[in-house]
PDB file of C-alpha atoms and ligand atoms in Angstrom:
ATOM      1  CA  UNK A  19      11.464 -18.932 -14.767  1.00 87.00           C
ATOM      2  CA  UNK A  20       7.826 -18.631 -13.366  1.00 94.00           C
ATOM      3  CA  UNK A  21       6.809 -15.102 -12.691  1.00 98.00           C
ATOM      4  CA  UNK A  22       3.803 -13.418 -11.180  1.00 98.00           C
ATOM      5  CA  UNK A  23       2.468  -9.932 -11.524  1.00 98.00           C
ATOM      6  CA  UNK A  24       0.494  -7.837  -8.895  1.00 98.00           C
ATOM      7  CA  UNK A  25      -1.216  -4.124  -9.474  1.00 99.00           C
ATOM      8  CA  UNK A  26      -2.101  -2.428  -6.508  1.00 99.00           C
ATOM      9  CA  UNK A  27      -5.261  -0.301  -7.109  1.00 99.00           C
ATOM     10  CA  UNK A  28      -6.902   2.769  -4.975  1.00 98.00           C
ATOM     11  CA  UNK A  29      -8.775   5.640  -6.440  1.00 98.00           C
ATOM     12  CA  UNK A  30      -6.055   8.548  -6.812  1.00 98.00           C
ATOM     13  CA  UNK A  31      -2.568   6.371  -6.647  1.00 98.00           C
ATOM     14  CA  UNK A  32      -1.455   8.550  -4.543  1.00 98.00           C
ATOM     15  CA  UNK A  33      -1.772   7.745  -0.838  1.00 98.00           C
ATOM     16  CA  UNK A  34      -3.300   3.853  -0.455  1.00 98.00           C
ATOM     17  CA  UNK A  35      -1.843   2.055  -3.630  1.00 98.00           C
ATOM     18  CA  UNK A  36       1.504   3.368  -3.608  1.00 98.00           C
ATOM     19  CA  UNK A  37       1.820   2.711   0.329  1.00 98.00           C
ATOM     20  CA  UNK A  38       0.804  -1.145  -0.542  1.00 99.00           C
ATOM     21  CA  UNK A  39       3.267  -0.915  -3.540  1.00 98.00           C
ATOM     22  CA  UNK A  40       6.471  -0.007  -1.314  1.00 98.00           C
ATOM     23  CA  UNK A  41       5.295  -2.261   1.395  1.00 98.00           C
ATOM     24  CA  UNK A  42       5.132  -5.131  -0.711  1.00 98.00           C
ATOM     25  CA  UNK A  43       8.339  -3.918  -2.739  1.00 98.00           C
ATOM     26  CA  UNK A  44      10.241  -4.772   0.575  1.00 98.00           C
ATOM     27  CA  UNK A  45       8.878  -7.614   1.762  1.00 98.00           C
ATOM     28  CA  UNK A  46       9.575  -9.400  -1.958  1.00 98.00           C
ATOM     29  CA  UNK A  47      13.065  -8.159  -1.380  1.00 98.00           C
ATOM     30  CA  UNK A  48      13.325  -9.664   2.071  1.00 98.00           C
ATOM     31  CA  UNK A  49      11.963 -12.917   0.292  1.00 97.00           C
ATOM     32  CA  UNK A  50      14.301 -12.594  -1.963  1.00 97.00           C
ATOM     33  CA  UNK A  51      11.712 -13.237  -4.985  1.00 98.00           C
ATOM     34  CA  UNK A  52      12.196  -9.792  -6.895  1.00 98.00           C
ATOM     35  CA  UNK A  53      12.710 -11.180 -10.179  1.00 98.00           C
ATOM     36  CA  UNK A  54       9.400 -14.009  -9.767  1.00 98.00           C
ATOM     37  CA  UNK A  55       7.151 -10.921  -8.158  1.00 98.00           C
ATOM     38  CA  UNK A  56       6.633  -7.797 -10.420  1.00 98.00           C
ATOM     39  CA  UNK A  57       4.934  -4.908  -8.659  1.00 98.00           C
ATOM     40  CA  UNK A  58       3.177  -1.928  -9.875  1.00 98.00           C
ATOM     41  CA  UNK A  59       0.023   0.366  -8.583  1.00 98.00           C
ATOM     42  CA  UNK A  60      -2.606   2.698 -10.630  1.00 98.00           C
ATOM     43  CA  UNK A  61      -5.008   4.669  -9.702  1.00 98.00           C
ATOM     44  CA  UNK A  62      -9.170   4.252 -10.985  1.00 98.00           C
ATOM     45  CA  UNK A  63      -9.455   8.026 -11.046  1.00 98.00           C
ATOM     46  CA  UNK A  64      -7.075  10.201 -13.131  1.00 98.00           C
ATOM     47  CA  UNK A  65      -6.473  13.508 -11.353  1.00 97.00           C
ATOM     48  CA  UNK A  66      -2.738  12.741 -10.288  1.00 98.00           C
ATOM     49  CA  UNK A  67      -1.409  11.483 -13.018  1.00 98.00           C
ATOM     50  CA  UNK A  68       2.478  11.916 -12.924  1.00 98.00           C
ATOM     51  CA  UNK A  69       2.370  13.177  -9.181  1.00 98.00           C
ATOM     52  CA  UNK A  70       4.507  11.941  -6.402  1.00 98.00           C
ATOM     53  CA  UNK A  71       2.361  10.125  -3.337  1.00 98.00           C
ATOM     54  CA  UNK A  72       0.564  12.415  -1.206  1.00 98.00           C
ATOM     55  CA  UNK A  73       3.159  13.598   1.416  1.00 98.00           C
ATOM     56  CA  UNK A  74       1.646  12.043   4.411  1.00 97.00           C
ATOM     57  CA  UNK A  75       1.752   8.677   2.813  1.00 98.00           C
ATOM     58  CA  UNK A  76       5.587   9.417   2.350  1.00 98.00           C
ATOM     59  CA  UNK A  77       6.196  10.681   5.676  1.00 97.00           C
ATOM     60  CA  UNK A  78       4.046   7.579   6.948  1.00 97.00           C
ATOM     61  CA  UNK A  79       5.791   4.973   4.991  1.00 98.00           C
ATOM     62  CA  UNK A  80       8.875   6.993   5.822  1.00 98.00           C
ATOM     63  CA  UNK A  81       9.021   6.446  10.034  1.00 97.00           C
ATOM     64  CA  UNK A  82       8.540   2.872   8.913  1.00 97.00           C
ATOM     65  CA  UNK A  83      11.380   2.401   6.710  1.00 97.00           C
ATOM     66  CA  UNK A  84       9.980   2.307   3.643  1.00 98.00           C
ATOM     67  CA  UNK A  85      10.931   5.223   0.338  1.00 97.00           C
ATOM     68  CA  UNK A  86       8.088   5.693  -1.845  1.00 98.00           C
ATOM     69  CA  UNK A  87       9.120   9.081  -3.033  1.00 98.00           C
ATOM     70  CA  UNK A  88       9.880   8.391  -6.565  1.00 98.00           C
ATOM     71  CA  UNK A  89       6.877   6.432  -7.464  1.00 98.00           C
ATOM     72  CA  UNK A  90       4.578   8.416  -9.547  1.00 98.00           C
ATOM     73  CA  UNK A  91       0.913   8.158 -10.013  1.00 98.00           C
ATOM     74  CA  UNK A  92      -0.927   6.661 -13.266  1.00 98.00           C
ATOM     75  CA  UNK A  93      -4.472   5.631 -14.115  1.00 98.00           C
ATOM     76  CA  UNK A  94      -5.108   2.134 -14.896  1.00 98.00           C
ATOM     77  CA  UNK A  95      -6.117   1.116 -18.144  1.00 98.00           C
ATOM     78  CA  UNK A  96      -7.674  -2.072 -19.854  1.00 96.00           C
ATOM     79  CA  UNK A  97      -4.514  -3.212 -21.096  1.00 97.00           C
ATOM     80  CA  UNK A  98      -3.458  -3.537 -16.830  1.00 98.00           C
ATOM     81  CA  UNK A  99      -5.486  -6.490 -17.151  1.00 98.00           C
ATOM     82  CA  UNK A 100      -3.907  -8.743 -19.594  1.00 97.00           C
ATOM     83  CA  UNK A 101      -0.401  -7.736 -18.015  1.00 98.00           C
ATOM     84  CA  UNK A 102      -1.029  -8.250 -14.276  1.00 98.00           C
ATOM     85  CA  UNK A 103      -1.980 -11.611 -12.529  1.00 98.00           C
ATOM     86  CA  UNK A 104      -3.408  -9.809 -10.062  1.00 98.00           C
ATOM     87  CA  UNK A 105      -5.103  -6.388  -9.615  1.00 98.00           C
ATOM     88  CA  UNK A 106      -5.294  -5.920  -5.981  1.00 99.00           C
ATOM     89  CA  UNK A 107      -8.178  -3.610  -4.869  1.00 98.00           C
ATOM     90  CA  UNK A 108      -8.232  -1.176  -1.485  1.00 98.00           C
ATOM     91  CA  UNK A 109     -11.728  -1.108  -1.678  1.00 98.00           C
ATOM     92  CA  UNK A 110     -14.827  -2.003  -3.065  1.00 98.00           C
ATOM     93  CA  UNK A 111     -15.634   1.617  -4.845  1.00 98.00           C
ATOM     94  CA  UNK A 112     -12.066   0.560  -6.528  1.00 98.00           C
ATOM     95  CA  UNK A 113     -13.701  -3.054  -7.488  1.00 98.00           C
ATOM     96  CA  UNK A 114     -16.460  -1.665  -9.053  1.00 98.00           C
ATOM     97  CA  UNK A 115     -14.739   0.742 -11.382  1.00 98.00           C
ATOM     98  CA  UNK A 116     -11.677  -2.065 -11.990  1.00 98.00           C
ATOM     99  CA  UNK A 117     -15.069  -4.689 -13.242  1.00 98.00           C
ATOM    100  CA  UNK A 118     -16.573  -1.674 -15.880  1.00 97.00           C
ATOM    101  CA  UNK A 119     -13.170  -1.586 -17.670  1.00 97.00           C
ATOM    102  CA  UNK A 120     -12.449  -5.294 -17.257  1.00 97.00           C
ATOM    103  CA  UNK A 121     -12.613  -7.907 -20.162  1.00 96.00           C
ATOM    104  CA  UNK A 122     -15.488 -10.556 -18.643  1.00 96.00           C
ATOM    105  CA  UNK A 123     -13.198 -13.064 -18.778  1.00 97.00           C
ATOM    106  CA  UNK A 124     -10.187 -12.079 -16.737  1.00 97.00           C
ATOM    107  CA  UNK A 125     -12.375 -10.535 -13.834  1.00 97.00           C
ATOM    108  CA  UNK A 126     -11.210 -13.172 -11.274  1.00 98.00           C
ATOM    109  CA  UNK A 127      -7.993 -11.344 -11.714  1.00 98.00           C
ATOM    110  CA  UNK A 128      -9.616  -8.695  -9.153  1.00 98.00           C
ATOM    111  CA  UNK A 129      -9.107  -9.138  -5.422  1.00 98.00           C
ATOM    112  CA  UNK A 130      -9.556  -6.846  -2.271  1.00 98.00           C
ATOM    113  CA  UNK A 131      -5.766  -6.796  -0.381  1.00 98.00           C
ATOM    114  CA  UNK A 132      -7.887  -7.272   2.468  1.00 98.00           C
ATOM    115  CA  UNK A 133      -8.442 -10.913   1.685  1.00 97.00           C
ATOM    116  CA  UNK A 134      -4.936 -11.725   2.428  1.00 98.00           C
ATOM    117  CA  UNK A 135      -4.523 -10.874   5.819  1.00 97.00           C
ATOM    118  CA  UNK A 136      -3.449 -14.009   7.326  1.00 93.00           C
ATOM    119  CA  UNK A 137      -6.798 -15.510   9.372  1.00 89.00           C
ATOM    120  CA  UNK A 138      -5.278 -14.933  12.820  1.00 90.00           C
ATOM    121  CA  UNK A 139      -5.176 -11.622  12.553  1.00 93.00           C
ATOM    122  CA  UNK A 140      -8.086 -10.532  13.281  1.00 90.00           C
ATOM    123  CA  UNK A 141      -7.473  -5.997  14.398  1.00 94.00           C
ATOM    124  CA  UNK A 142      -9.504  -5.159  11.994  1.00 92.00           C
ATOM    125  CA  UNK A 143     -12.724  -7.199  12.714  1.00 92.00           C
ATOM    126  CA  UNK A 144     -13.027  -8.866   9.649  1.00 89.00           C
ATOM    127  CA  UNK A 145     -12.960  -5.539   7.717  1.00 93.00           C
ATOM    128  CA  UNK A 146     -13.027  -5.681   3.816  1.00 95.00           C
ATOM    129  CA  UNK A 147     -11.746  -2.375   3.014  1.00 98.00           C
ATOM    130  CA  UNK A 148      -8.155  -0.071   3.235  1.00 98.00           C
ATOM    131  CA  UNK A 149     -10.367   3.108   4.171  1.00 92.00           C
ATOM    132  CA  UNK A 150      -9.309   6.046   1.906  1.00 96.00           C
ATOM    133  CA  UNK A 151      -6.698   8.526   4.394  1.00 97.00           C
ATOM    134  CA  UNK A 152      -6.815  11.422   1.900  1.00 96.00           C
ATOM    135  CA  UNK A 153      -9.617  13.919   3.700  1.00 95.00           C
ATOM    136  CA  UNK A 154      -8.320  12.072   7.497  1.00 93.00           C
ATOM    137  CA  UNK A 155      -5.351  12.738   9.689  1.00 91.00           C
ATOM    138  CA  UNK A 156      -2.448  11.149  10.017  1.00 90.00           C
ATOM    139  CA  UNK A 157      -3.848   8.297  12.205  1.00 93.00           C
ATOM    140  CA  UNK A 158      -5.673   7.507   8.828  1.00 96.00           C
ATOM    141  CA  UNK A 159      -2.341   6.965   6.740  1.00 97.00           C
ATOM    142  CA  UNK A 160      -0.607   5.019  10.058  1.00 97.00           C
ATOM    143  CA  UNK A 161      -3.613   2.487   9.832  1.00 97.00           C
ATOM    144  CA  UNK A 162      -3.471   2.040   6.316  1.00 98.00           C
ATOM    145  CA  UNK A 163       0.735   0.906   7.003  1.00 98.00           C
ATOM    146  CA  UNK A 164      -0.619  -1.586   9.423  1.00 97.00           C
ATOM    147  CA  UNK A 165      -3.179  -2.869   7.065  1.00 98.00           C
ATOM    148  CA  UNK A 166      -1.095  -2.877   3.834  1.00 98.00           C
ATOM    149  CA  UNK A 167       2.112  -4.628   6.322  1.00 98.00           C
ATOM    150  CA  UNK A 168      -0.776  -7.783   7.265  1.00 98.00           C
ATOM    151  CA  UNK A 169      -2.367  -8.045   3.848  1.00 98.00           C
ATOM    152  CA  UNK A 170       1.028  -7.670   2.238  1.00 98.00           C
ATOM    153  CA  UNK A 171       3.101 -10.183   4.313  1.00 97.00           C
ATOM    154  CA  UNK A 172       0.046 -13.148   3.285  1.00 97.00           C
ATOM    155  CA  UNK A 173      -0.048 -11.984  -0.217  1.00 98.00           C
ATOM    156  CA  UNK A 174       4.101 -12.870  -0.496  1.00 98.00           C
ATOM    157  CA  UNK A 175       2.793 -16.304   0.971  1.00 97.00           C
ATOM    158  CA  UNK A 176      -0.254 -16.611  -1.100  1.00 97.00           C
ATOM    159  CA  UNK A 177       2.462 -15.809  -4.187  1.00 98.00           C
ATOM    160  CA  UNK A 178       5.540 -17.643  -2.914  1.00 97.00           C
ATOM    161  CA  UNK A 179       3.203 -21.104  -2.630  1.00 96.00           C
ATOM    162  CA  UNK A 180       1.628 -20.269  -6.071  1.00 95.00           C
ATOM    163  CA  UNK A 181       5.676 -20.445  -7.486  1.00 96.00           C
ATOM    164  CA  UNK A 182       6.252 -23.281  -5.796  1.00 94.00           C
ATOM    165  CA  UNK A 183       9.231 -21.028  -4.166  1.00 88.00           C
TER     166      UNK A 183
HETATM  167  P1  LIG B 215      -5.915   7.150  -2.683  1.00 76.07           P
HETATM  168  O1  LIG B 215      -6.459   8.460  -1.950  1.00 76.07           O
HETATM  169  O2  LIG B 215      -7.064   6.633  -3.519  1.00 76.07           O
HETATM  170  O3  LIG B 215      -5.583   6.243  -1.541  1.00 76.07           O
HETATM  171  O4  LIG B 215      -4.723   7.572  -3.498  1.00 76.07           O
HETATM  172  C1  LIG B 215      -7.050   9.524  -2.648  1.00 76.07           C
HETATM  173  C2  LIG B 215      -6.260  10.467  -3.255  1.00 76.07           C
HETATM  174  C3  LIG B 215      -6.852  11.523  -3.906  1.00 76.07           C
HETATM  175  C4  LIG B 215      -8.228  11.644  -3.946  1.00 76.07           C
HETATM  176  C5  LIG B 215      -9.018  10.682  -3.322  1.00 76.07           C
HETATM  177  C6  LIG B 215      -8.422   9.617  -2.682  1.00 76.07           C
HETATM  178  N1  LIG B 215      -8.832  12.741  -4.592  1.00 76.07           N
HETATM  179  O5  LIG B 215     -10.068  12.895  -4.470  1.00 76.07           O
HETATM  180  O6  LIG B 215      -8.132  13.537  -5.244  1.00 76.07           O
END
């Protein structure tokens, strides 16, 4: 059976990557395509390695239903790109560290999760980028729910077509 693999990438793996992680964990279950869609996340940067998600992206994902309590935080390495399909980017200070490690010829593998909010929706003006919440308030880690839930809900789209599910 056809599978496809997404990583979801941000700088610490601890607030933006792991929110987009659990999102998309429960929309694939909703879709009912957990064993075609394999999901993971990783951090570029390496300070918090091992650590649960920042507890304002728990308490965040929390009010909307979502447990990302036991994921734990990991850097991503050059083998991440021979194992995923897909190594979804919050931003582009994420894309340029994910090209350096990158073998040449899988870089089309990289892609912003912004590119796969559905065309219609348009709250965010066209914007490229899941802005990083850590230093913000809590209004920070509420927009980056909304903005993982749009990009997230095309991506199982973008995915389901591509496995002809
Ligand atoms: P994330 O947020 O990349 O969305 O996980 C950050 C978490 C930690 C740091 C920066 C961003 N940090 O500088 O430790």
């Amino acid at each position: 059976m056809k599978t496809v693999s997404v990583c979801f990438v941000c700088l610490g793996n601890i607030c933006r990557s792991p929110t987009a992680e659990g999102v998309m964990r429960h929309f694939v279950h909703e879709a009912q395509l957990t064993d075609r869609i394999l999901i993971d996340s990783a951090g570029t940067g390496d300070w918090h390695i091992g650590e649960a998600p920042d507890e304002r992206a728990q308490q965040a994902a929390r009010e909307r239903g979502y447990d990302i309590g036991t994921l734990r935080g990991r850097q991503v390495t050059s083998a991440d790109f021979a194992r995923f399909d897909l190594l979804v980017a919050m931003d582009e200070r994420n894309i340029a560290a994910l090209r350096q490690l990158c073998p040449p010829a899988l870089r089309d593998r990289i892609r912003l999760l912004m590119e796969f909010v559905p065309e219609m929706d348009n709250r965010w003006n066209g914007a490229r980028e899941v802005v990083d919440p850590y230093f913000g308030d809590s209004e920070g880690f509420a927009q980056v729910l909304d903005q993982c839930e749009a990009a997230c809900s095309g991506l199982v789209a973008v995915l389901r077509a591509k496995l002809g599910a």
